[in-house]
XYZ file of N, CA and C in Angstrom:
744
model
N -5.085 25.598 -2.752
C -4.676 25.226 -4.107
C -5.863 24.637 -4.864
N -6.349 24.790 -6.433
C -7.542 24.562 -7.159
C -6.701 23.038 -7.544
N -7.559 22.298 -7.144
C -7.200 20.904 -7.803
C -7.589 20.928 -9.170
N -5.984 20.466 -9.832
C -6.103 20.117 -10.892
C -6.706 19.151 -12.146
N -7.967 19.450 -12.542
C -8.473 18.209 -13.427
C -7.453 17.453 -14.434
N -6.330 18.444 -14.617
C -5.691 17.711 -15.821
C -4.383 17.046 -15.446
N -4.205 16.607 -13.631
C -3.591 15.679 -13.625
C -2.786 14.754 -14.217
N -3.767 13.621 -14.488
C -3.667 12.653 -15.166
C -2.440 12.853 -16.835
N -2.545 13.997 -17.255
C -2.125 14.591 -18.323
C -0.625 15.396 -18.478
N -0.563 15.238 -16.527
C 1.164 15.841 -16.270
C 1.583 14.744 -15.858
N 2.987 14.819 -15.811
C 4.109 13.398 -15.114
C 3.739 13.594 -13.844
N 3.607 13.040 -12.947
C 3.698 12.674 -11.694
C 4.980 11.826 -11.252
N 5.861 12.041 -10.243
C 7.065 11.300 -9.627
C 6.156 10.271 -8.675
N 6.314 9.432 -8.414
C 5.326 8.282 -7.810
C 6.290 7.326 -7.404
N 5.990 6.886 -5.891
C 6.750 6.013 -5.515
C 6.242 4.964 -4.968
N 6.389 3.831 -5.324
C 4.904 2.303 -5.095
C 6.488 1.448 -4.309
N 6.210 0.753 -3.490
C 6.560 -0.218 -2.560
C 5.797 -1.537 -3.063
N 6.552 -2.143 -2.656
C 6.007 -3.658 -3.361
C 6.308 -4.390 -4.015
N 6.874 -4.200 -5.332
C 6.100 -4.449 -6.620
C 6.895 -5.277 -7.509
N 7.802 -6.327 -6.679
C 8.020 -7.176 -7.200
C 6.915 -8.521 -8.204
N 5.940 -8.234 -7.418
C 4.796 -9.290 -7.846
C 3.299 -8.752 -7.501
N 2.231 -9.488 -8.278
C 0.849 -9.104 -7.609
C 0.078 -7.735 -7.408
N -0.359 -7.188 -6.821
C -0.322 -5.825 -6.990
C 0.157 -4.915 -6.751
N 1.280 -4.852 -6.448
C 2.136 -3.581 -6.927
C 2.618 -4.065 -8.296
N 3.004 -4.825 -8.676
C 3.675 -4.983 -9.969
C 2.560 -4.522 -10.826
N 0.928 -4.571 -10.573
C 0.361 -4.586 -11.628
C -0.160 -2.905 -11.283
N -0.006 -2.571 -10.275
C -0.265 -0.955 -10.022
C 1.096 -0.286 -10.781
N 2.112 -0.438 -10.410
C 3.506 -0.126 -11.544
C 3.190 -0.193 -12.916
N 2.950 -1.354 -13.570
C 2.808 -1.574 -14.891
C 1.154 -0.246 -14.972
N 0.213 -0.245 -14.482
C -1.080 0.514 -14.682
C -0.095 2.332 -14.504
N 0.253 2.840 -14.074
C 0.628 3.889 -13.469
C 1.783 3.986 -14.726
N 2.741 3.000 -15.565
C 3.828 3.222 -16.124
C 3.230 3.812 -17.427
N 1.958 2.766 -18.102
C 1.047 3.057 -19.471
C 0.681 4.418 -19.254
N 0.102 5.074 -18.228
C -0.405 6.140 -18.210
C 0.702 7.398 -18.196
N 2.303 6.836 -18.656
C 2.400 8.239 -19.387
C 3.382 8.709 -17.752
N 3.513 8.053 -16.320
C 3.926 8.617 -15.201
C 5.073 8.119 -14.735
N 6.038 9.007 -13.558
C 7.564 8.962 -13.543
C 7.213 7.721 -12.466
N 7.804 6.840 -12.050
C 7.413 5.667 -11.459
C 8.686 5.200 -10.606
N 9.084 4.676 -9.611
C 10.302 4.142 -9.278
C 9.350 2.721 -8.250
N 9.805 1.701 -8.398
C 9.433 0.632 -7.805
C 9.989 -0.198 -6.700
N 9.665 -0.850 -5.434
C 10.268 -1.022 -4.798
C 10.548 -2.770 -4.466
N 11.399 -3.398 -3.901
C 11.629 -5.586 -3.799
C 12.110 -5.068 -2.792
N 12.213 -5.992 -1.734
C 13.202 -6.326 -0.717
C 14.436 -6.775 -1.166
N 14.481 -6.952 -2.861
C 15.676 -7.322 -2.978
C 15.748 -7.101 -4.350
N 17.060 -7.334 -5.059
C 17.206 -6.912 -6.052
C 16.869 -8.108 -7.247
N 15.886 -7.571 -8.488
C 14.879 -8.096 -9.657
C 15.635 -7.902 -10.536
N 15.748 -9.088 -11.381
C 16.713 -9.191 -13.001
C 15.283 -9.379 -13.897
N 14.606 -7.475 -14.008
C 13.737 -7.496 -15.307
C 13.810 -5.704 -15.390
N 13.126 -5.263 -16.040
C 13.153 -4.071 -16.655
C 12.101 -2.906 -15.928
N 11.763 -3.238 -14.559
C 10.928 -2.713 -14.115
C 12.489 -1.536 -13.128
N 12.191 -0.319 -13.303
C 12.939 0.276 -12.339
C 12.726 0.239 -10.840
N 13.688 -0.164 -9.677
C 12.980 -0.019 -8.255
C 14.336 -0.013 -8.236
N 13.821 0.028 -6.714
C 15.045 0.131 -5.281
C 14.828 -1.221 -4.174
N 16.240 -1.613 -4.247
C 16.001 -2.608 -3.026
C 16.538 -2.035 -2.295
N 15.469 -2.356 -0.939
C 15.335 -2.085 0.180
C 14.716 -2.917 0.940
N 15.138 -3.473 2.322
C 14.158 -4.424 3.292
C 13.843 -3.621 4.445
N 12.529 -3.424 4.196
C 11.344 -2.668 5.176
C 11.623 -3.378 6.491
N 12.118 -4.774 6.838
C 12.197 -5.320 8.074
C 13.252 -4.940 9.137
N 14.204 -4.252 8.479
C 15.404 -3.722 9.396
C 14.977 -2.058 9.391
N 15.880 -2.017 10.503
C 15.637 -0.071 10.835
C 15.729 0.733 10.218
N 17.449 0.631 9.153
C 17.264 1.711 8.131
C 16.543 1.544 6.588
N 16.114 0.453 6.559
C 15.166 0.418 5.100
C 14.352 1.017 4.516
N 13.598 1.410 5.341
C 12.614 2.892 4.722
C 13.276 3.950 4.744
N 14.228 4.272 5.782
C 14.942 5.816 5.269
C 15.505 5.513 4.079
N 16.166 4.488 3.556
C 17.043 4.030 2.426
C 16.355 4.401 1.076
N 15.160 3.564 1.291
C 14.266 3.666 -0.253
C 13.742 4.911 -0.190
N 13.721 5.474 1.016
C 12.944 6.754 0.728
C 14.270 7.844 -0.027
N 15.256 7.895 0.841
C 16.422 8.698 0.680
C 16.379 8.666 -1.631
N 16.736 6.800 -1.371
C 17.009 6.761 -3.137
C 16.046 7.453 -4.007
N 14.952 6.895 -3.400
C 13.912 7.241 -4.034
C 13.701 9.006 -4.695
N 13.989 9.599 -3.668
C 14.369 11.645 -4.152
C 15.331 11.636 -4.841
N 16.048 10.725 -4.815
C 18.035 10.921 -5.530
C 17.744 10.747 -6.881
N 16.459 9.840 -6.990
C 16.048 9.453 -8.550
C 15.386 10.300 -9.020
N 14.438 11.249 -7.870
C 13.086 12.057 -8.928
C 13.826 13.360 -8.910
N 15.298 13.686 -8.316
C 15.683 15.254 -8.209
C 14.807 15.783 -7.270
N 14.616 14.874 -6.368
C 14.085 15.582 -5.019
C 12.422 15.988 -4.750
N 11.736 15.399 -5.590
C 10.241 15.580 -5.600
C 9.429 14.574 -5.782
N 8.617 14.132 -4.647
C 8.445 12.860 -4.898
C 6.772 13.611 -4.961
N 5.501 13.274 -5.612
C 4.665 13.836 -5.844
C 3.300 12.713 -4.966
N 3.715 11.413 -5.439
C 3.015 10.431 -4.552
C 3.537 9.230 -4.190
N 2.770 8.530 -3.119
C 3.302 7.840 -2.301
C 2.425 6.439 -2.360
N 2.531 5.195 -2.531
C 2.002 4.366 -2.642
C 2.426 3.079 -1.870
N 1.841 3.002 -0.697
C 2.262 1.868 0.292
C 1.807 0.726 -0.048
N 1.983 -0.113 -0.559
C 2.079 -1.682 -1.318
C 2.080 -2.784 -0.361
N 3.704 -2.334 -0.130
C 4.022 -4.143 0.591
C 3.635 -4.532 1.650
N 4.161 -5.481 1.418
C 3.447 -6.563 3.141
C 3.190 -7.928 2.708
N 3.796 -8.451 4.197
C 3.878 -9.774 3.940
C 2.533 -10.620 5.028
N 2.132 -11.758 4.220
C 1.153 -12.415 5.216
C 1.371 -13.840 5.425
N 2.359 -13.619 6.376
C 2.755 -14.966 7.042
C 2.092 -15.733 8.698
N 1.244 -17.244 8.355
C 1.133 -17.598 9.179
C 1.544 -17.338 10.874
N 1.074 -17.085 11.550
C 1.267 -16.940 13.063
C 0.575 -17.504 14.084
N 0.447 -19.327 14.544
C -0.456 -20.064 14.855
C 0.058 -19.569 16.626
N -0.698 -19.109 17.145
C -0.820 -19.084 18.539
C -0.272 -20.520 19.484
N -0.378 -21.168 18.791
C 0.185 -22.870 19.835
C 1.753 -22.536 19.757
N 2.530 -21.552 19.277
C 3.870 -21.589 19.161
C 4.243 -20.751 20.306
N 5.605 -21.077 20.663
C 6.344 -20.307 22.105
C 6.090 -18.929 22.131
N 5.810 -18.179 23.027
C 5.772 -16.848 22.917
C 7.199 -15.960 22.405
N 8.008 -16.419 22.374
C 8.946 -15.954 21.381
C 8.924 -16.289 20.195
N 8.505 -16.665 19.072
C 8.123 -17.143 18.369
C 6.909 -16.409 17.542
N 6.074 -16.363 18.503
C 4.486 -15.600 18.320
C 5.300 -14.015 18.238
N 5.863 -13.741 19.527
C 5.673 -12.336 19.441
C 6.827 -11.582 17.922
N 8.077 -12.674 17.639
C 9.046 -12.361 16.730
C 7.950 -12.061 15.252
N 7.443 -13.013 14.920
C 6.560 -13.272 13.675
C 4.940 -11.775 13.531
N 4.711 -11.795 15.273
C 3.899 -10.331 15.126
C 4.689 -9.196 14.669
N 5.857 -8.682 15.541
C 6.645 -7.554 14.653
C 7.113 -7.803 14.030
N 7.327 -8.927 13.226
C 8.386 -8.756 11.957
C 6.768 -8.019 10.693
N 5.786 -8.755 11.133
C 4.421 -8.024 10.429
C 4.454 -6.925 10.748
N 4.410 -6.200 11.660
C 4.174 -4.811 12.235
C 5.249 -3.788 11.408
N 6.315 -4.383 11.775
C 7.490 -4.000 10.963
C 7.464 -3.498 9.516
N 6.483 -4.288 8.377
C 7.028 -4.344 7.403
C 5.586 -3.540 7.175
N 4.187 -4.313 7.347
C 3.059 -3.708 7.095
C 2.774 -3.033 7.515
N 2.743 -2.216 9.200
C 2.860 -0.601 9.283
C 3.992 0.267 9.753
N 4.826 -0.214 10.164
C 5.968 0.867 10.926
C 6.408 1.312 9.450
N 6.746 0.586 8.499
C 7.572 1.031 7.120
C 7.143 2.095 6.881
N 5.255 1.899 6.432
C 4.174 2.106 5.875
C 3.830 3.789 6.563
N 4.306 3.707 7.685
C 4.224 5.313 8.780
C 5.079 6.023 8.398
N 6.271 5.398 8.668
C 7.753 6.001 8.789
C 7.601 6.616 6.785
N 7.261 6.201 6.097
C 7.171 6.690 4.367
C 6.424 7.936 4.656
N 5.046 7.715 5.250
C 3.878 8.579 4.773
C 4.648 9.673 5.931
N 4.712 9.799 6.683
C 5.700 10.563 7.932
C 6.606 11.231 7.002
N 7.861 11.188 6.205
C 8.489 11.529 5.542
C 7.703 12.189 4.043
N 6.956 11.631 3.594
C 6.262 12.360 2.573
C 5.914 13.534 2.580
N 4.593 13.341 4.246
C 3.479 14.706 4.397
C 5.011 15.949 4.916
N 6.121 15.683 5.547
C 7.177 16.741 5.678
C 7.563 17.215 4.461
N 7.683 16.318 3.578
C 8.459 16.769 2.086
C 6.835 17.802 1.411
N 5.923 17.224 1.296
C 5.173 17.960 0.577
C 4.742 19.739 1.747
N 4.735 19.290 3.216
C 4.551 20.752 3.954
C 6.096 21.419 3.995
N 7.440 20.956 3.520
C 8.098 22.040 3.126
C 8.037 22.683 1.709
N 7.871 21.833 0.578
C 7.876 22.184 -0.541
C 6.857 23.477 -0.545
N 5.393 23.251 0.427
C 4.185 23.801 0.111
C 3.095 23.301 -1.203
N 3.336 22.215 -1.849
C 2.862 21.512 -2.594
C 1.950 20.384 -2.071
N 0.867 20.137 -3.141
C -0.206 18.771 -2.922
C 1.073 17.289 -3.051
N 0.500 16.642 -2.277
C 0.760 15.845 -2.165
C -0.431 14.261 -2.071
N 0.323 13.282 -2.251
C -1.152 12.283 -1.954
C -0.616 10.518 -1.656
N -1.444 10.003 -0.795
C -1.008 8.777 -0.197
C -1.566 7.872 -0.191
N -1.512 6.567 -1.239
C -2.463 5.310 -0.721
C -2.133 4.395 -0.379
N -2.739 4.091 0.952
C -2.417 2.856 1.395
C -3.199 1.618 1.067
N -2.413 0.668 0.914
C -3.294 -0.563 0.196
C -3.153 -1.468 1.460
N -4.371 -1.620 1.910
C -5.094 -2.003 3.245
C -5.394 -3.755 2.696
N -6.792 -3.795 3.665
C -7.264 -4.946 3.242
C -9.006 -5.056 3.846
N -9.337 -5.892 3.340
C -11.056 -6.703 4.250
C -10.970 -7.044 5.329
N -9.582 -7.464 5.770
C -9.126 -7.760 7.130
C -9.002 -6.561 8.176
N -9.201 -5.395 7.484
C -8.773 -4.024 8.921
C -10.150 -4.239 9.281
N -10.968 -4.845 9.223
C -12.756 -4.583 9.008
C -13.186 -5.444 9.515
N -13.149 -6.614 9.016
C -13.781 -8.175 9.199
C -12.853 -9.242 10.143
N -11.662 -8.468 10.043
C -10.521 -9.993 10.693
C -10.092 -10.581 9.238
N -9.295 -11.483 10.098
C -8.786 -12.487 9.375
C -8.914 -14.110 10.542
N -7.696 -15.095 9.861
C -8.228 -16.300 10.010
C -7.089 -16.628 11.580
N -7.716 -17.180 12.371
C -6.778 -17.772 13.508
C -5.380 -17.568 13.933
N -4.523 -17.635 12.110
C -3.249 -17.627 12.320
C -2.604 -16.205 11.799
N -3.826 -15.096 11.362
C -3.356 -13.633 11.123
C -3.672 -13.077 11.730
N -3.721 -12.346 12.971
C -4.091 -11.794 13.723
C -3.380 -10.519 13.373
N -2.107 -10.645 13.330
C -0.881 -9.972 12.976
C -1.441 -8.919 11.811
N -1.739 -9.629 10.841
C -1.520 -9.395 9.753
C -3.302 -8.543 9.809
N -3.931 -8.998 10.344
C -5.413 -8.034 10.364
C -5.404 -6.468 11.097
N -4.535 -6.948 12.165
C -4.284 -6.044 13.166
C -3.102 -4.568 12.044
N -2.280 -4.790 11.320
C -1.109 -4.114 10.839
C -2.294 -3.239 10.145
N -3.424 -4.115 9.026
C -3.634 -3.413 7.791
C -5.039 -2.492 8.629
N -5.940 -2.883 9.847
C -6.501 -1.527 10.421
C -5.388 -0.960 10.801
N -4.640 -0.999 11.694
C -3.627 -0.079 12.028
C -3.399 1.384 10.566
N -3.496 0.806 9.545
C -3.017 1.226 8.478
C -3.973 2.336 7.848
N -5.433 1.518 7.932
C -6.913 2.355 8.117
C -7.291 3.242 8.873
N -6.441 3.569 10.345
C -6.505 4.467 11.196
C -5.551 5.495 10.558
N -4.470 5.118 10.127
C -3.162 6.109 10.113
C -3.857 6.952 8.729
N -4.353 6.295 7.707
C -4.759 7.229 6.650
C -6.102 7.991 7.318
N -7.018 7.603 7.463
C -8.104 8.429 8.221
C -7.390 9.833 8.682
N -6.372 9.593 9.562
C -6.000 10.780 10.523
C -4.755 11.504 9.480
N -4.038 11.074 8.722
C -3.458 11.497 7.965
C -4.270 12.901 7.190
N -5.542 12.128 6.414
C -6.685 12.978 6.185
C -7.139 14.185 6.742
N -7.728 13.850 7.917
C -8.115 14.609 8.330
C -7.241 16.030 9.343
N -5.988 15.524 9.336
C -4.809 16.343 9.560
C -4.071 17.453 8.492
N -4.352 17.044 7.689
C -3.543 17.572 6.087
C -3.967 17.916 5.199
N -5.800 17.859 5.348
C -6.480 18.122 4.059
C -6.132 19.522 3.719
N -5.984 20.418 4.335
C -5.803 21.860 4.591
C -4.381 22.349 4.079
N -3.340 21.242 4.376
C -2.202 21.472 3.652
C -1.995 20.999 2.149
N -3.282 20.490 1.418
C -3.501 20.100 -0.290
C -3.019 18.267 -0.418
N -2.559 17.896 1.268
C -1.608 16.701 1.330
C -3.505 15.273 1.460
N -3.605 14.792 0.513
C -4.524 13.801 0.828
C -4.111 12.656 0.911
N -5.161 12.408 1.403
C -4.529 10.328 1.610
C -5.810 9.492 1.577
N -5.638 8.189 1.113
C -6.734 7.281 0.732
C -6.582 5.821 1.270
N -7.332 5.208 1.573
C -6.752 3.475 1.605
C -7.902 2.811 0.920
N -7.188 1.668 0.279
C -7.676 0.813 -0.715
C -7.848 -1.078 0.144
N -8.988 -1.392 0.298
C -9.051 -2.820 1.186
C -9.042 -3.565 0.451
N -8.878 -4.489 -0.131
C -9.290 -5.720 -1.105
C -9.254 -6.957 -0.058
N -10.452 -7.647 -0.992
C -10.761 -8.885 -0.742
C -9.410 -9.761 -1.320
N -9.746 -10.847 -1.311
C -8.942 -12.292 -1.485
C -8.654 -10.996 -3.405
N -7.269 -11.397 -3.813
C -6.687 -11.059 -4.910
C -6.371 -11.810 -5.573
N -6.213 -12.789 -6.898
C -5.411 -13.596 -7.497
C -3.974 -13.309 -7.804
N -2.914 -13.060 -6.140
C -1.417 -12.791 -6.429
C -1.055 -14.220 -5.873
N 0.071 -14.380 -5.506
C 0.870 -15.554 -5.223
C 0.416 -15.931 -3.228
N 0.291 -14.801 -2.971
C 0.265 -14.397 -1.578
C -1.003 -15.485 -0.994
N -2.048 -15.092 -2.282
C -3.547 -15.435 -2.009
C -3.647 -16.711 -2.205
N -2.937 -17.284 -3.258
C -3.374 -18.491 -4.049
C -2.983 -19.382 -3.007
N -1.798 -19.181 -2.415
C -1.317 -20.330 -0.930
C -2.479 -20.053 -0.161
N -3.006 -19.196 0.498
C -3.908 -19.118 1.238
C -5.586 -19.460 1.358
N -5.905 -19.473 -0.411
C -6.589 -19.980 -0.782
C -6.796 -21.713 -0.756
N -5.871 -22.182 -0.893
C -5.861 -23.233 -1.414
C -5.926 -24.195 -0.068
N -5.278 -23.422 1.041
C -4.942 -23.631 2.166
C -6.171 -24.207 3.320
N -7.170 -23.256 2.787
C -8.385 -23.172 3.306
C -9.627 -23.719 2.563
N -9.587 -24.570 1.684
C -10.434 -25.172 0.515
C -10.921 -24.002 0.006
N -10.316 -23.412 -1.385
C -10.866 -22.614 -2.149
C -12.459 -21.921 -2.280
N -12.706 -23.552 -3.095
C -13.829 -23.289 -3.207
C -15.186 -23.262 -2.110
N -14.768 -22.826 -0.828
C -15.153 -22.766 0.086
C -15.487 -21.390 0.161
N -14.663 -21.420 0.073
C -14.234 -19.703 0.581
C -15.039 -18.990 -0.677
N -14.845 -19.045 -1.773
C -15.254 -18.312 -3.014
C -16.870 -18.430 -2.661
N -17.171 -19.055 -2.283
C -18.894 -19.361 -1.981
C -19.056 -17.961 -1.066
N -18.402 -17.627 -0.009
C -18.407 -16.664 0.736
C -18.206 -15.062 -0.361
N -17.800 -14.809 -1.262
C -17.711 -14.187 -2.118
C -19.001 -13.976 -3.151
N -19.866 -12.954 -3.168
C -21.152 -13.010 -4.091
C -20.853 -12.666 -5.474
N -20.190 -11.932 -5.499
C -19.204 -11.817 -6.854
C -19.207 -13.542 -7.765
N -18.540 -14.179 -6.698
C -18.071 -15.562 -7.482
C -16.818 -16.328 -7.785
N -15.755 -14.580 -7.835
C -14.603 -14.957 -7.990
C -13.956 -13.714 -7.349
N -12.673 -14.191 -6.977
C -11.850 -13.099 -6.532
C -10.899 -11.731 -7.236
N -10.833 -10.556 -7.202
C -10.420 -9.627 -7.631
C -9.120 -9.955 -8.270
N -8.856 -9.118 -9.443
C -7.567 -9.730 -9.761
C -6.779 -8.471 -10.040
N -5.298 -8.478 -9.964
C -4.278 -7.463 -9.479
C -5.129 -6.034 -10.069
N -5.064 -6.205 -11.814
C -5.015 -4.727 -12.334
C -6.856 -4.158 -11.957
N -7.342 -4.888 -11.016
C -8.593 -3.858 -10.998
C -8.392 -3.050 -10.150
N -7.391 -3.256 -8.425
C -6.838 -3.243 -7.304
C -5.756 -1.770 -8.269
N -5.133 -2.076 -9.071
C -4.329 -0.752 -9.700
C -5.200 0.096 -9.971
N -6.605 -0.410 -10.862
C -7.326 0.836 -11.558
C -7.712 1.894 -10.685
N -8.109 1.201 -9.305
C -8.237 1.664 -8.305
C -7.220 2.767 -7.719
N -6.492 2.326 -7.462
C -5.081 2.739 -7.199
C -4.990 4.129 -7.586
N -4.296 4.274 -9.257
C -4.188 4.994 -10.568
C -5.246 6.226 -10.102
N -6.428 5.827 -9.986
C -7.786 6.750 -10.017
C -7.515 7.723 -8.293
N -7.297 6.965 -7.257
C -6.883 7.987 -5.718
C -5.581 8.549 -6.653
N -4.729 8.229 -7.122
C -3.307 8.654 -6.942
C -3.518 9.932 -7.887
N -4.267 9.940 -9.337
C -4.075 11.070 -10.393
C -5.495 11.533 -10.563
N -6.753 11.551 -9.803
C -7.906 11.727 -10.676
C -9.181 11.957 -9.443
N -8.834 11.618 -8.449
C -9.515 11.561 -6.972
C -10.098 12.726 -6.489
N -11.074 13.724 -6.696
C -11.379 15.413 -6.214
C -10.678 15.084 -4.691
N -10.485 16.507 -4.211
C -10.077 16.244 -2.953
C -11.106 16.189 -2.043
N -12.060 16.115 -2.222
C -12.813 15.745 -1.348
C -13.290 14.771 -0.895
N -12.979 14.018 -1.901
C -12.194 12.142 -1.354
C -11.506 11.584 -0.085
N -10.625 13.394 0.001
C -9.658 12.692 1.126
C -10.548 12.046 2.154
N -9.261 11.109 2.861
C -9.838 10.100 4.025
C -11.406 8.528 3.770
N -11.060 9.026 2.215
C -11.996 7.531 1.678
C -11.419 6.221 1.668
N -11.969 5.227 2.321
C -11.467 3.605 2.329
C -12.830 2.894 1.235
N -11.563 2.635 0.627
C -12.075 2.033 -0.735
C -12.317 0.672 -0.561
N -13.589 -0.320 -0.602
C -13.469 -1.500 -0.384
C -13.396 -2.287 -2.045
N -12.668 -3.270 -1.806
C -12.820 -4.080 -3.262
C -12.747 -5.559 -3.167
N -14.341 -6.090 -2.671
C -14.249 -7.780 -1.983
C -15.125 -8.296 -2.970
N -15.729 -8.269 -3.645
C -16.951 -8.552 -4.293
C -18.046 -8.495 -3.600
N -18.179 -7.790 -2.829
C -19.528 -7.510 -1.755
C -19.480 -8.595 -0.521
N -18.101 -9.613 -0.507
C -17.811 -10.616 0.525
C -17.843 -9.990 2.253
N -17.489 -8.453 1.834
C -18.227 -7.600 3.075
C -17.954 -6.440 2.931
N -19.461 -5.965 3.491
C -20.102 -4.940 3.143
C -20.277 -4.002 4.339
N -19.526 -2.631 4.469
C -19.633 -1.751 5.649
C -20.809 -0.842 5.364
């Protein structure tokens, strides 16, 4: 199939996870201006004007759910796929091993099993249709560098996540189906600012050459650009966005 330059210029059906807050909300709002069919996803149900589906990624049938709604809304064509959510909750090793191990899969759970089980269901929908298809996963600095003592969990989910698009890639390029992941550094969402603050800020920002940390809609522009505008020969690119806080 000749990839299309004029993309950007047709509707796209697009389905973002997340996006109650932070960046998915601001990848939704970036993706909505540009003119594209959009459905959004909460763990629960939002009193504002953003269209989604609640669904909780932490139980078994939640991703078949949002995925199922999700076609019921576009008439059965979902064009792209945008893995968002995830939660980054503390997991201090001094706690009972029940405890430790509940708090690792409930991460695993939400930040990659969901995150598989979607893109799994997608690359089938786009190799029956016979149509391009395309997938970004929004990773992190952590599949790369780590994270801090009490995320292990949470470092471990988002490489996990960096492997699955790689091979996604390099499995599907041939079927027009691409896939991308997007890492960001520290973000100014709600997620970050606890974590920031947690760890003396301005500590941390020193570690950052930039100066300051990325904020939602650059993490969308990003986004927007793999999802409608990306040559395919992109596929299997990990996009870093830290302020040079690290550098592969």
């Amino acid at each position: 199939m000749k990839f299309r330059y004029d993309l950007p210029m047709s509707k796209s059906n697009i389905l973002i996870t997340g996006t109650s807050r932070g960046i998915g909300r601001a990848i939704y709002e970036t993706l909505e201006q540009k003119n594209h069919n959009i459905i959004g996803h909460a763990s629960k149900d939002h009193d504002d004007d953003m269209k989604s589906i609640a669904a909780d990624l932490s139980v078994d049938n939640g991703p078949q759910y949002l995925w199922d709604r999700a076609l019921d809304h576009f008439s059965g064509k979902i064009d792209v796929l945008i893995n968002n959510a995830g939660i980054f909750e503390a997991n201090p090793i001094e706690q009972d091993d029940e405890a430790w191990l509940a708090n690792w899969q409930k991460t695993m759970r939400i930040n990659l099993d969901a995150s598989a089980r979607l893109c799994r269901w997608a690359v089938r929908h786009w190799q029956e249709r016979k149509c391009e298809g395309r997938i970004i996963n929004i990773a992190s600095r952590a599949a790369y560098r780590g994270d801090s003592p009490h995320h292990w969990h949470y470092a471990a989910s988002k490489a996990g996540m960096v492997a699955m698009t790689k091979t996604i890639a390099r499995a599907y390029a041939a079927h027009n189906i691409y896939a991308f992941a997007i890492c960001p550094g520290f973000t100014m969402t709600g997620m970050a600012d606890e974590y920031l603050a947690s760890r003396g800020g301005d500590k941390l920002l020193a570690d950052i050459p930039l100066g300051k940390v990325a904020q939602p809609n650059e993490i969308a522009e990003i986004t927007a650009f793999c999802a409608l505008q990306a040559p395919p020969s992109m596929t299997g690119a990990i996009l870093d966005a830290n302020g040079a806080s690290y550098v592969r």
